[in-house]
Amino acid sequence: MGSLATAELCDANASLLAKGELRVLQPMFQTYGQCRAFCGPIVTLKVFEDNVLVREVLEAPGDGRVLVVDGGGSMRCALVGGNLGQLAQNMGWAGIVVNGCIRDAYEINGCDIGVRALGCHPLKSNKKGLGEKHVTVNIGGTIIHDGEWLYADSDGILVSAIELSL
């Protein structure tokens, strides 16, 4: 990824911000993984305390995309662990954003991907296979559509209707 600074993207795209075509996620995420800055087209997933679909999606070639998992903000179990972090790296995903928790933080921090999550939790999730792929999600009041673009760095996370450049 050619790293694009989120602050610069905001400064250069005031009209997109005003129209809601560029949105800033609330600063509620912790940073994990070796890639502190990442971007790519979004694949959305909506689950609740069940990560079967997370694995299914990450088993497909990532091609530099970013998986956005709306886990309902649950802080009761982890949706991504070290094995899924390694799988995402191996399959070419740029990053994962989880509106929920991860576990195996030490392992995920060794992976060459970017991960954002609300926090860590040692308990694994359910394995029922419930959830929806490629749906519009709402994370912290920000609407995110499958196929949009995500930009993340140490300043925050942006979601854009279109691919951005400076």
Short mmCIF file of C-alpha atoms in Angstrom, two decimals:
data_model
loop_
_atom_site.label_atom_id
_atom_site.label_comp_id
_atom_site.label_asym_id
_atom_site.label_seq_id
_atom_site.Cartn_x
_atom_site.Cartn_y
_atom_site.Cartn_z
CA MET A 1 0.00 0.00 0.00
CA GLY A 2 1.13 3.47 -0.74
CA SER A 3 0.48 4.93 2.69
CA LEU A 4 -1.88 7.90 2.64
CA ALA A 5 -2.03 9.90 5.86
CA THR A 6 -5.59 10.21 7.15
CA ALA A 7 -5.02 13.79 8.33
CA GLU A 8 -3.81 14.80 4.86
CA LEU A 9 -6.73 12.99 3.23
CA CYS A 10 -9.15 14.92 5.45
CA ASP A 11 -7.45 18.23 4.64
CA ALA A 12 -7.43 17.54 0.90
CA ASN A 13 -11.03 16.30 0.72
CA ALA A 14 -13.13 18.80 2.68
CA SER A 15 -15.89 18.69 0.06
CA LEU A 16 -16.20 14.89 0.35
CA LEU A 17 -16.36 15.23 4.14
CA ALA A 18 -19.10 17.86 3.84
CA LYS A 19 -21.13 15.61 1.50
CA GLY A 20 -20.69 12.55 3.72
CA GLU A 21 -18.78 10.69 1.02
CA LEU A 22 -15.72 10.64 3.30
CA ARG A 23 -16.41 9.69 6.90
CA VAL A 24 -14.26 9.50 10.04
CA LEU A 25 -14.82 6.62 12.44
CA GLN A 26 -14.96 7.47 16.13
CA PRO A 27 -11.56 7.08 17.86
CA MET A 28 -12.55 3.91 19.71
CA PHE A 29 -10.12 1.36 18.28
CA GLN A 30 -6.88 -0.12 19.58
CA THR A 31 -4.05 -0.81 17.12
CA TYR A 32 -2.64 -4.30 16.52
CA GLY A 33 -0.54 -5.98 13.85
CA GLN A 34 2.71 -4.86 12.25
CA CYS A 35 1.08 -2.58 9.66
CA ARG A 36 0.28 0.62 11.49
CA ALA A 37 -1.14 2.17 8.31
CA PHE A 38 -3.21 0.29 5.73
CA CYS A 39 -5.93 0.86 3.18
CA GLY A 40 -8.02 -1.01 0.66
CA PRO A 41 -11.49 -1.81 -0.61
CA ILE A 42 -13.87 -2.89 2.14
CA VAL A 43 -15.54 -6.27 2.60
CA THR A 44 -18.24 -6.04 5.27
CA LEU A 45 -19.42 -8.69 7.67
CA LYS A 46 -22.06 -8.50 10.41
CA VAL A 47 -21.83 -11.10 13.19
CA PHE A 48 -22.48 -11.30 16.91
CA GLU A 49 -20.18 -13.33 19.14
CA ASP A 50 -19.67 -15.88 16.32
CA ASN A 51 -16.61 -15.90 14.04
CA VAL A 52 -17.35 -18.74 11.59
CA LEU A 53 -18.06 -16.25 8.79
CA VAL A 54 -14.92 -14.28 9.67
CA ARG A 55 -12.86 -17.38 8.88
CA GLU A 56 -14.87 -18.08 5.71
CA VAL A 57 -14.22 -14.59 4.36
CA LEU A 58 -10.52 -14.59 5.30
CA GLU A 59 -10.01 -17.95 3.55
CA ALA A 60 -10.62 -16.19 0.21
CA PRO A 61 -7.82 -14.21 -1.44
CA GLY A 62 -7.70 -10.76 0.13
CA ASP A 63 -6.11 -8.94 -2.81
CA GLY A 64 -5.28 -5.99 -0.55
CA ARG A 65 -8.82 -5.61 0.77
CA VAL A 66 -9.86 -4.72 4.33
CA LEU A 67 -12.35 -6.84 6.26
CA VAL A 68 -14.69 -4.71 8.38
CA VAL A 69 -16.41 -6.87 10.99
CA ASP A 70 -19.38 -5.38 12.79
CA GLY A 71 -19.45 -7.51 15.90
CA GLY A 72 -22.08 -5.34 17.53
CA GLY A 73 -19.45 -3.85 19.82
CA SER A 74 -19.52 -6.97 21.99
CA MET A 75 -16.84 -7.07 24.66
CA ARG A 76 -17.76 -10.62 25.79
CA CYS A 77 -15.56 -12.70 23.46
CA ALA A 78 -13.00 -12.43 20.65
CA LEU A 79 -13.90 -12.54 16.95
CA VAL A 80 -10.33 -12.68 15.63
CA GLY A 81 -7.38 -14.56 17.09
CA GLY A 82 -3.82 -15.36 16.10
CA ASN A 83 -4.78 -18.09 13.63
CA LEU A 84 -7.13 -15.77 11.74
CA GLY A 85 -4.53 -12.99 11.81
CA GLN A 86 -2.01 -15.35 10.22
CA LEU A 87 -4.62 -16.54 7.70
CA ALA A 88 -5.39 -12.93 6.73
CA GLN A 89 -1.69 -12.24 6.21
CA ASN A 90 -1.20 -15.40 4.15
CA MET A 91 -4.24 -14.68 1.98
CA GLY A 92 -3.18 -11.11 1.17
CA TRP A 93 -5.60 -9.05 3.23
CA ALA A 94 -4.41 -5.50 4.03
CA GLY A 95 -6.22 -5.34 7.33
CA ILE A 96 -9.13 -6.14 9.61
CA VAL A 97 -11.27 -3.70 11.58
CA VAL A 98 -13.33 -5.35 14.33
CA ASN A 99 -16.19 -3.65 16.14
CA GLY A 100 -15.55 -6.12 18.94
CA CYS A 101 -12.57 -7.90 20.45
CA ILE A 102 -9.55 -9.89 19.35
CA ARG A 103 -7.42 -12.35 21.30
CA ASP A 104 -3.87 -13.66 20.95
CA ALA A 105 -2.71 -10.06 20.70
CA TYR A 106 0.94 -11.10 20.83
CA GLU A 107 0.46 -13.36 17.79
CA ILE A 108 -1.56 -10.76 15.89
CA ASN A 109 1.12 -8.16 16.60
CA GLY A 110 3.55 -10.47 14.79
CA CYS A 111 1.41 -10.55 11.63
CA ASP A 112 2.19 -8.33 8.66
CA ILE A 113 -1.31 -6.84 8.49
CA GLY A 114 -3.13 -3.99 10.18
CA VAL A 115 -5.76 -4.78 12.80
CA ARG A 116 -8.03 -2.44 14.72
CA ALA A 117 -10.35 -3.66 17.47
CA LEU A 118 -12.10 -2.34 20.55
CA GLY A 119 -9.87 -4.44 22.80
CA CYS A 120 -8.74 -7.93 23.74
CA HIS A 121 -10.67 -10.76 25.35
CA PRO A 122 -9.32 -14.26 26.06
CA LEU A 123 -12.60 -16.10 25.38
CA LYS A 124 -13.18 -17.52 21.89
CA SER A 125 -16.46 -16.88 20.11
CA ASN A 126 -19.35 -19.19 19.31
CA LYS A 127 -19.14 -21.36 16.20
CA LYS A 128 -22.69 -21.40 14.83
CA GLY A 129 -22.07 -19.72 11.47
CA LEU A 130 -24.60 -16.95 12.04
CA GLY A 131 -24.22 -13.55 10.40
CA GLU A 132 -24.36 -11.70 7.09
CA LYS A 133 -21.72 -11.00 4.44
CA HIS A 134 -21.48 -7.94 2.17
CA VAL A 135 -24.11 -5.90 4.05
CA THR A 136 -24.18 -2.28 5.14
CA VAL A 137 -22.94 -1.95 8.73
CA ASN A 138 -23.05 0.81 11.33
CA ILE A 139 -19.95 1.13 13.50
CA GLY A 140 -20.04 3.82 16.15
CA GLY A 141 -22.62 5.79 14.19
CA THR A 142 -20.72 5.57 10.89
CA ILE A 143 -22.44 3.78 8.02
CA ILE A 144 -20.06 1.56 6.01
CA HIS A 145 -20.95 -0.07 2.69
CA ASP A 146 -19.33 -3.13 1.16
CA GLY A 147 -16.99 -1.99 -1.63
CA GLU A 148 -16.13 1.40 -0.14
CA TRP A 149 -12.51 2.27 0.75
CA LEU A 150 -10.92 2.29 4.19
CA TYR A 151 -7.81 4.24 5.20
CA ALA A 152 -6.24 3.67 8.63
CA ASP A 153 -3.16 5.05 10.35
CA SER A 154 -2.13 6.21 13.80
CA ASP A 155 -4.43 9.25 13.52
CA GLY A 156 -7.61 7.30 12.84
CA ILE A 157 -9.79 5.48 10.34
CA LEU A 158 -11.53 6.96 7.30
CA VAL A 159 -14.18 5.41 5.07
CA SER A 160 -14.65 6.78 1.57
CA ALA A 161 -17.22 6.13 -1.13
CA ILE A 162 -14.38 6.33 -3.67
CA GLU A 163 -10.68 5.54 -3.81
CA LEU A 164 -8.73 8.61 -2.69
CA SER A 165 -5.40 10.08 -3.74
CA LEU A 166 -3.43 13.18 -2.83
#
